[in-house]
Coordinates of C-alpha atoms and ligand atoms in Angstrom, one line a residue:
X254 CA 3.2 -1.3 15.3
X255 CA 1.6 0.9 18.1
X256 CA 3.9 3.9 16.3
X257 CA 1.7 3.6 12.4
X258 CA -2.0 3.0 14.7
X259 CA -1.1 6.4 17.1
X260 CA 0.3 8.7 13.8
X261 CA -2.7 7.7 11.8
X262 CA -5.2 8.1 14.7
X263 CA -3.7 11.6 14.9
X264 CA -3.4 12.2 11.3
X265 CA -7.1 11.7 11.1
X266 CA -7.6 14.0 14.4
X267 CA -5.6 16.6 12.7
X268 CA -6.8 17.0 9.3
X269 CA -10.2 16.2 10.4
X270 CA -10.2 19.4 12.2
X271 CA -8.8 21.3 9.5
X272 CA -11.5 19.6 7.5
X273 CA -14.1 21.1 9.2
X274 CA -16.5 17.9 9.1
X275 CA -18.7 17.5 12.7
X276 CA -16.2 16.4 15.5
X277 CA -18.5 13.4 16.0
X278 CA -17.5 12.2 12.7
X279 CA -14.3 12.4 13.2
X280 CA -14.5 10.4 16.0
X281 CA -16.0 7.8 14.6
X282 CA -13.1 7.3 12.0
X283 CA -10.9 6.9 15.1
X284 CA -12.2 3.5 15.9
X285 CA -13.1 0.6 14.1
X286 CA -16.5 -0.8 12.7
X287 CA -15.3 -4.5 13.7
X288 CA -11.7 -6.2 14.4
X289 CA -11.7 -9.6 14.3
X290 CA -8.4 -11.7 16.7
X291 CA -8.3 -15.2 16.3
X292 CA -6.0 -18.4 16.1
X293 CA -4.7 -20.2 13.4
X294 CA -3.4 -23.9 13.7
X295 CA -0.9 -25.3 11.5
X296 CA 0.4 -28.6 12.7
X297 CA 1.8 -28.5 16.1
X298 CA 2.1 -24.4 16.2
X299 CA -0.4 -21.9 16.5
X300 CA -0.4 -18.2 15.2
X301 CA -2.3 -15.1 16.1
X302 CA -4.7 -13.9 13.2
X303 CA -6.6 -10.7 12.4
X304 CA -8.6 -9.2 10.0
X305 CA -9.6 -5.4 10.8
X306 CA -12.6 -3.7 9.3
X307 CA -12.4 -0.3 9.7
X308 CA -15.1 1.5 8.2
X309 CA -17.6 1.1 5.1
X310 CA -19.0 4.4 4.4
X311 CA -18.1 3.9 1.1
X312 CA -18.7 0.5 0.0
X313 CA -17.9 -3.0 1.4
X314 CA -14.2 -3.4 3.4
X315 CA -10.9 -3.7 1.1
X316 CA -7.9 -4.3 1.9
X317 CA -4.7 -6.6 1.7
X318 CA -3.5 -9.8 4.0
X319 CA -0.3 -10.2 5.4
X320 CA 1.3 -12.8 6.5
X321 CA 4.8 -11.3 8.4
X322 CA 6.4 -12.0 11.4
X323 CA 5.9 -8.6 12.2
X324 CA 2.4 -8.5 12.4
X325 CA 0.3 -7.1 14.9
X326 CA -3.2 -6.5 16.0
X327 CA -2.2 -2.4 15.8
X328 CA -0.4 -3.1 12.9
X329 CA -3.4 -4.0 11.4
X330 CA -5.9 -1.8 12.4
X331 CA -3.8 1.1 11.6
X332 CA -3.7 -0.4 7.9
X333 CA -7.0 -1.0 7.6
X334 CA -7.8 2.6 8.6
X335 CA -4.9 3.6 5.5
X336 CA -7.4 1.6 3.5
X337 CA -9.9 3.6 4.1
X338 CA -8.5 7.0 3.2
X339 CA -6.7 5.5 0.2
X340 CA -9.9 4.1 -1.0
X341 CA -11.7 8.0 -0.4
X342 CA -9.0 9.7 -1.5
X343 CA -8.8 8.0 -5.4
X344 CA -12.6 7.5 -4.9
X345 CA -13.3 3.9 -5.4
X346 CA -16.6 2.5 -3.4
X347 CA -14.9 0.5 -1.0
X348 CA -14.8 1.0 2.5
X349 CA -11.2 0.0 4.4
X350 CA -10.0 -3.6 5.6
X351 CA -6.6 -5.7 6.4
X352 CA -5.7 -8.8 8.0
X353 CA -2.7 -10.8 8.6
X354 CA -1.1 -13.5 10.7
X355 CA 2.0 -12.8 12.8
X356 CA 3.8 -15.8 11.3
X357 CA 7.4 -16.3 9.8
X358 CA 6.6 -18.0 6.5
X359 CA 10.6 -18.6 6.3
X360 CA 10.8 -22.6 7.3
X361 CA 7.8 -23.0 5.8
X362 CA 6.5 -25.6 3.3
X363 CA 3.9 -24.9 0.1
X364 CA 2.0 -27.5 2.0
X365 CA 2.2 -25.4 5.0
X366 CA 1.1 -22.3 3.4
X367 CA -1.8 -23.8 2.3
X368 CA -2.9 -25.4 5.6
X369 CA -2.2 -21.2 6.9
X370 CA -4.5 -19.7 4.1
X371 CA -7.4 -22.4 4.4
X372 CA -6.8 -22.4 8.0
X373 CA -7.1 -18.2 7.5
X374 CA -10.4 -18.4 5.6
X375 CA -12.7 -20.8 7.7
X376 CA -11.3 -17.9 11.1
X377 CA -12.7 -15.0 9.0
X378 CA -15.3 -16.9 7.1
X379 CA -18.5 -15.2 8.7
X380 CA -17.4 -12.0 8.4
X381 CA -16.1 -11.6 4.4
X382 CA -17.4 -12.4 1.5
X383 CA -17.9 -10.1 -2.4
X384 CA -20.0 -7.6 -0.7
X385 CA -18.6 -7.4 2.6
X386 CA -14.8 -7.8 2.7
X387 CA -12.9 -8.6 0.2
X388 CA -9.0 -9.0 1.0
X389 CA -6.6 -9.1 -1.3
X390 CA -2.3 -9.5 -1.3
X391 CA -0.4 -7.8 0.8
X392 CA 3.7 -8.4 2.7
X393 CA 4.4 -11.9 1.9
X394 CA 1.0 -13.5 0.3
X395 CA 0.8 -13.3 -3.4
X396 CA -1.8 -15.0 -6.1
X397 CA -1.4 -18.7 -4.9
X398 CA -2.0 -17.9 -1.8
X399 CA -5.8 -15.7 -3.1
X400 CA -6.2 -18.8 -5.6
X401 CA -6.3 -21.2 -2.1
X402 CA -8.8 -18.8 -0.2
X403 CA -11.2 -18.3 -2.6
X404 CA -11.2 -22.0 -2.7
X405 CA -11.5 -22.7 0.2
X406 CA -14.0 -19.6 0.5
X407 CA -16.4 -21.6 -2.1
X408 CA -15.8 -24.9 -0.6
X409 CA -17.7 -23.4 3.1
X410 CA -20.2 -21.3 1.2
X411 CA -20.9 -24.1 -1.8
X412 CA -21.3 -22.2 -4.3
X413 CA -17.8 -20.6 -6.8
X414 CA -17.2 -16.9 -5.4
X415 CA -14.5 -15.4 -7.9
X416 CA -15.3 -11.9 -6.2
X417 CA -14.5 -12.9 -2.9
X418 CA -10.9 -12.0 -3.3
X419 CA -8.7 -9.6 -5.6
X420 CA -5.1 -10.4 -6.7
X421 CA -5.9 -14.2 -8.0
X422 CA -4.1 -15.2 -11.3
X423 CA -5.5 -14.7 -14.6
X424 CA -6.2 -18.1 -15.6
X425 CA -8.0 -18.3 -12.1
X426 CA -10.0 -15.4 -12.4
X427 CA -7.4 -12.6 -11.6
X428 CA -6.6 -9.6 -13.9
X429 CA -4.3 -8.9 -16.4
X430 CA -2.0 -6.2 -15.0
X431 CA -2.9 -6.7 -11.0
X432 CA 0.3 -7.9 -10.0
X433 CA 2.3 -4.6 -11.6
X434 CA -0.6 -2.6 -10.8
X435 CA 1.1 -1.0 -7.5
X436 CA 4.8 -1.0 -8.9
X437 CA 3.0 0.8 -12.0
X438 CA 1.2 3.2 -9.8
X439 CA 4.2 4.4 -8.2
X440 CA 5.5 4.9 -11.0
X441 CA 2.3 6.9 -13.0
X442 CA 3.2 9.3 -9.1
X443 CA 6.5 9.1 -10.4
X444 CA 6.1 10.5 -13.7
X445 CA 4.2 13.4 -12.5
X446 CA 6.6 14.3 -9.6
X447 CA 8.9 14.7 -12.5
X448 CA 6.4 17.0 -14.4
X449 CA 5.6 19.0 -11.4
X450 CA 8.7 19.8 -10.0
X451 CA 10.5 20.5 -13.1
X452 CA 12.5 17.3 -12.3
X453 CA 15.1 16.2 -15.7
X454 CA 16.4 13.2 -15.4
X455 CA 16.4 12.4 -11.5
X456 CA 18.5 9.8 -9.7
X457 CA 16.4 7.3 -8.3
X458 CA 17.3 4.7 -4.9
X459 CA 14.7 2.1 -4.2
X460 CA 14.3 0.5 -0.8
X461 CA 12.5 -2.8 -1.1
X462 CA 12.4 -5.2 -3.9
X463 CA 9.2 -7.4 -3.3
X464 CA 6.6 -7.0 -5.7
X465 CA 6.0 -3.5 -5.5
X466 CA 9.6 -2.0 -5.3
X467 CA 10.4 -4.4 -8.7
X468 CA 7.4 -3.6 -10.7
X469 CA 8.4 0.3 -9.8
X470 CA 11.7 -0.5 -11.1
X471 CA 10.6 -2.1 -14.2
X472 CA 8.7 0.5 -15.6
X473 CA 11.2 3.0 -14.4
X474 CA 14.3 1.2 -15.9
X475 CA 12.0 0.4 -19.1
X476 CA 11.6 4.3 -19.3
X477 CA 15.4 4.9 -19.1
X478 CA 15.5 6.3 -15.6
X479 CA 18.5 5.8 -13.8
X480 CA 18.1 3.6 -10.6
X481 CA 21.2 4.2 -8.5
X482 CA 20.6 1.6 -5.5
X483 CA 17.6 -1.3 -5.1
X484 CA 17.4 -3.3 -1.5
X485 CA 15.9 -6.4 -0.8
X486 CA 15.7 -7.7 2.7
X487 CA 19.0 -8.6 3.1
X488 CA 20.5 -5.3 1.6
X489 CA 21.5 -4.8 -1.6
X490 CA 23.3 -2.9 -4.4
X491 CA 24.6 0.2 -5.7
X492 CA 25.8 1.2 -8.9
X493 CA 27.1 4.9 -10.2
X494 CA 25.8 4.2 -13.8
X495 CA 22.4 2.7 -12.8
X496 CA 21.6 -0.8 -11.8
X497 CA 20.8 -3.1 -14.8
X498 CA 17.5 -4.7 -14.7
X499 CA 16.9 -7.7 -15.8
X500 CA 13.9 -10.2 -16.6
X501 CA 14.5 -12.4 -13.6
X502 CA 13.9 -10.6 -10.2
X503 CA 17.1 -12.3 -8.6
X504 CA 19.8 -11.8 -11.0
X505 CA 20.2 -8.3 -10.6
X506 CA 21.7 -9.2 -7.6
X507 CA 24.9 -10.8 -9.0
X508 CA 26.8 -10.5 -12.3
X509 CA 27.2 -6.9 -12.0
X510 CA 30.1 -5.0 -11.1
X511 CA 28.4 -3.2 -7.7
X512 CA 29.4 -2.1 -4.6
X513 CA 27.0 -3.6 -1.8
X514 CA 24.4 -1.6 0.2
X515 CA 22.8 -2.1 3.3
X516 CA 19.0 -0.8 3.9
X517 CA 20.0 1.4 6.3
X518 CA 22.4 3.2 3.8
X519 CA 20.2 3.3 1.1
X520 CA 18.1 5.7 3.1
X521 CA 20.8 8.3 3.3
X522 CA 21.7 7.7 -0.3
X523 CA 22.7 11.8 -2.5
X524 CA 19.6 10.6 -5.4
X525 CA 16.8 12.8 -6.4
X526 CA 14.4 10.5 -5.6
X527 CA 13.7 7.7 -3.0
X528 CA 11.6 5.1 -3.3
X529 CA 10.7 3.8 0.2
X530 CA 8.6 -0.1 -1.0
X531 CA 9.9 -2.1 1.9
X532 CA 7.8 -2.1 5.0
X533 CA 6.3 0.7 8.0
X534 CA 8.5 3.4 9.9
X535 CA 12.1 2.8 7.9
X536 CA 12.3 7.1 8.2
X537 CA 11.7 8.1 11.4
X538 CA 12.8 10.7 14.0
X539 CA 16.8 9.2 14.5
X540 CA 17.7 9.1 10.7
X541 CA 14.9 11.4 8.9
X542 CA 18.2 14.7 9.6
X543 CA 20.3 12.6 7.1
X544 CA 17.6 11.5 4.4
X545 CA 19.7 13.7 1.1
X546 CA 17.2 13.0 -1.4
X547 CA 14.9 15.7 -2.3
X548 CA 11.9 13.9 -2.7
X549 CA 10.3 10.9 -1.1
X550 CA 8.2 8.5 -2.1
X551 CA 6.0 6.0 -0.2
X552 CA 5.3 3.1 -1.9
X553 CA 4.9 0.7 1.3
X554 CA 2.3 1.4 3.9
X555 CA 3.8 4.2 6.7
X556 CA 6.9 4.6 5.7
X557 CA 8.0 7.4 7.7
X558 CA 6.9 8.1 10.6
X559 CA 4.5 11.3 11.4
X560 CA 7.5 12.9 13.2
X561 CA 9.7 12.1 10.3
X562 CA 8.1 13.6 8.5
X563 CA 7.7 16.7 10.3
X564 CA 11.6 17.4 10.3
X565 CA 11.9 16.2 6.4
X566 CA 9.3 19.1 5.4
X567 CA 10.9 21.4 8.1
X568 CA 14.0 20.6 5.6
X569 CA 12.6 21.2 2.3
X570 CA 11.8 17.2 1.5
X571 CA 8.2 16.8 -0.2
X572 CA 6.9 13.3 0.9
X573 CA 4.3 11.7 -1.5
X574 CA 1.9 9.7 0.8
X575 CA 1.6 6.0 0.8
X576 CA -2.1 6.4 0.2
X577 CA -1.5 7.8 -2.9
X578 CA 1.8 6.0 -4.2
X579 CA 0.8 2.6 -3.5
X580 CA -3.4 3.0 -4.3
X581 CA -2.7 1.1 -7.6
X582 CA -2.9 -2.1 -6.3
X583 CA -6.5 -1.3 -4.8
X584 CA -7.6 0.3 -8.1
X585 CA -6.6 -2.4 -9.8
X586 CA -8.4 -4.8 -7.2
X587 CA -12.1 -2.6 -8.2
X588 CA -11.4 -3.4 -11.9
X589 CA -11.1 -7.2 -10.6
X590 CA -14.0 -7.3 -8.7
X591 CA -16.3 -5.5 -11.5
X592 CA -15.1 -8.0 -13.9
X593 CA -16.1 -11.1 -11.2
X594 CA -19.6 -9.7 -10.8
X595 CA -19.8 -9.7 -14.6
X596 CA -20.1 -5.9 -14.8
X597 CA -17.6 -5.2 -17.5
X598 CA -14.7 -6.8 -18.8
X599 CA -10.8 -5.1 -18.4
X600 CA -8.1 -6.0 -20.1
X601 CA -4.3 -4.5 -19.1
X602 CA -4.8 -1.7 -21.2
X603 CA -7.6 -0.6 -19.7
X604 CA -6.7 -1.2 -16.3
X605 CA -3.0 0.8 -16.6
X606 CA -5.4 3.7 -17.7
X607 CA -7.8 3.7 -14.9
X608 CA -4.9 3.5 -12.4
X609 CA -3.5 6.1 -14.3
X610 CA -6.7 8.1 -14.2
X611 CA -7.6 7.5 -10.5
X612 CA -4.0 8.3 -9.4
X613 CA -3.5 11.7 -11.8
X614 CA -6.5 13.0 -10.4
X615 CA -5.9 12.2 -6.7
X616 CA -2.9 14.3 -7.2
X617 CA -3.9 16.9 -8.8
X618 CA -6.8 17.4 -6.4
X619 CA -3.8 17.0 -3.7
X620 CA -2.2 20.1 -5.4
X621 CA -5.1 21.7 -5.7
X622 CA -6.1 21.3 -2.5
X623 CA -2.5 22.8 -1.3
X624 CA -3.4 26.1 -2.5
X625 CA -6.7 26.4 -0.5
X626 CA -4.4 26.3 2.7
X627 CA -1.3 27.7 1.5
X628 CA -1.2 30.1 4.2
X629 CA -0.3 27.6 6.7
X630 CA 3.6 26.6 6.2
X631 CA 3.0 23.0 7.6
X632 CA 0.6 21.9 4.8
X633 CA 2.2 18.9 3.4
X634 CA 1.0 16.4 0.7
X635 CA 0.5 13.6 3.5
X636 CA -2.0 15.9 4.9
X637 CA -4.0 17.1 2.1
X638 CA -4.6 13.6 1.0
X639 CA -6.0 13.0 4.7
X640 CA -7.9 16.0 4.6
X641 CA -9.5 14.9 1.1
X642 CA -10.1 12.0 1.7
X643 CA -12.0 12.3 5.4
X644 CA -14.3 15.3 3.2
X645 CA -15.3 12.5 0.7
X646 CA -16.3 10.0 3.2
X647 CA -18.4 12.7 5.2
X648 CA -19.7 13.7 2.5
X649 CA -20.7 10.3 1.5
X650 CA -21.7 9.8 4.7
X651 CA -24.4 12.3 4.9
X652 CA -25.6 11.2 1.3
X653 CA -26.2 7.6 2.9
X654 CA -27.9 9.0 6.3
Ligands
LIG905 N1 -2.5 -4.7 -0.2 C1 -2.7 -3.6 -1.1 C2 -2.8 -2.3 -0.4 O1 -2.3 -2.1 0.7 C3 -3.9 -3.9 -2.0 C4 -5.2 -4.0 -1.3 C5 -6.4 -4.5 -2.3 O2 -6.2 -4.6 -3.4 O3 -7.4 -4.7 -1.7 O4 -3.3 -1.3 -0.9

């Protein structure tokens, strides 16, 4: 994904600028502390590994693991960089991190994924741990997968180390509420689009219907919004009256009475509201003319492109930034990490209403922030969160020199 590392690189360039924080530390957020390639081995095949640690101004490296076969060393360094301005912007102390493994998961066995994970951990081992990088899920890894590392994490350092990743399950020392937590994020962004734009009742499409795009629709549905069209890999569905939800994730795909979608379409859908929870660069330059929804919203990392993005505002589209939309999850992950150390205890209560916190007041500040340069026509909300988030790590930068 040379496309998401170039837009971000310029994204910082840009707003850094406009910031008006020294050059020189501008620069520096254009490159990263440490970025780690290495090789996996799981029985006879071998996979290409990464974990990029971008920058920790603010605390200690945070940030997801993927394992797609879409991964790539830019990919990855371009996300970790997101990290790091989604951590600024809803000011958490934690500095920015990802990792992945360019893998296919699709003929794999559990066995296999556990051979991957372990096989992840003892690569990376040096260079993570609770108060140095601390990854957490991301595309295609989930809570077994965090319940295996940390395992295998305290197997190599000998002692248990609950904080060393975020996302485990309950019973394993995870926290009640992290697996909604991004889905219910989106969703808090959701709710004060709606408030903001004077929004009644909006139509609502939703492209991508792992973890994220389902607990978005969830909460949505729960609330009696009407979710027109949801896509899952393979495509999906589309229904006039709003698709019905139900408890298990892979019956709303049958036993309904729906026309079928594909995720191209989805994309060019007449809603209110999109939902874009899939993956990187789904709105670009070639389809961003025939986007008809007023309002975008990025749930997965980079989903449109910088040039997209460009023609959608030129058109009257307001795009809500990843690093908002999706910072749940990584709020969520703090509240996790706290509780390991034994600072405080959360249950899902509290942790809805520091997401809900965090999030509100990222966005307001975003608003907020709009009016201080509302003389220039091509402020956007992409690149106020940018621009607030680069002040708060310079300014935390100078409080640390
Ligand atoms: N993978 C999620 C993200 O992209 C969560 C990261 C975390 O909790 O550390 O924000």
């Amino acid at each position: 994904m040379e496309k998401l590392l170039k837009d971000t690189k310029k994204q910082i360039k840009k707003e850094g600028k406009r910031a008006g924080v020294d050059p020189v530390f501008v620069k520096k957020l254009l490159f990263s502390e440490r970025l780690l390639e290495f090789t996996v081995q799981v029985g006879d095949n071998y996979y290409s590994a990464y974990r990029s640690q971008h920058n920790s101004i603010m605390g200690p490296y945070k940030g997801g693991l993927r394992f797609s076969e879409f991964t790539t060393r830019d990919e990855v360094e371009a996300l970790s960089m997101l990290m790091t301005l989604k951590c600024a912007l809803v000011d958490i102390p934690f500095g920015g991190g990802k990792g992945g493994v360019k893998v296919d998961l699709k003929n794999f066995s559990k066995e296999e994924v556990e051979t991957l994970s372990r096989e992840y951990v003892k690569g990376v081992f040096p260079l993570i741990g609770p108060d140095v990088d601390i990854p957490a899920p991301d595309m295609n890894t989930n809570e077994e997968v965090m319940t295996i590392m940390t395992d295998e994490y305290s197997k190599i350092k000998g002692v248990s180390s609950l904080a060393s990743f975020t996302g485990k399950p309950v019973e394993k020392g995870g926290l009640e509420g992290r697996t909604e937590a991004t889905g219910y994020g989106g969703f808090v962004i959701f709710k004060q689009l709606c408030t903001l734009y004077n929004l009644k009742n909006p139509t609502v499409a939703v492209q991508g219907f792992g973890n994220v795009g389902f607990n978005f629709c969830k909460f949505a549905d729960e609330d009696g919004f009407k979710i027109k069209a949801v896509t899952k890999r393979e495509g999906g569905i589309k229904r006039e009256e709003g698709v019905v939800f139900k408890k298990n994730k892979d019956d709303i795909f049958k036993e309904q009475e729906v026309n079928k979608i594909t995720n191209k379409d989805i994309l060019e859908m007449d809603v209110d509201v999109l939902v874009l929870a899939a993956t990187e660069g789904v709105v670009d330059e070639e389809n961003a003319d025939k986007v008809k929804a007023k309002y975008i919203i990025s749930l997965a990392n980079g989903p449109v492109t910088r040039k997209a993005e460009k023609i959608l505002h030129k058109r009257g589209i307001v795009v809500i930034p990843d690093i908002l939309a999706n910072s749940g999850g990584v709020v969520a992950s703090y509240c996790e990490w706290i509780q390991n150390k034994g600072e405080e205890k959360y249950n899902k209560e509290k942790v809805f209403s520091f997401i809900k916190e965090k999030l509100s007041k990222a966005f307001e500040e975003i608003k907020k922030t709009e009016k201080e340069f509302q003389s220039d026509k091509k402020i956007t909300p992409t690149k106020m969160a940018t621009l607030i988030a680069i002040r708060r790590l310079d300014k935390s930068f100078k409080n640390n020199a």
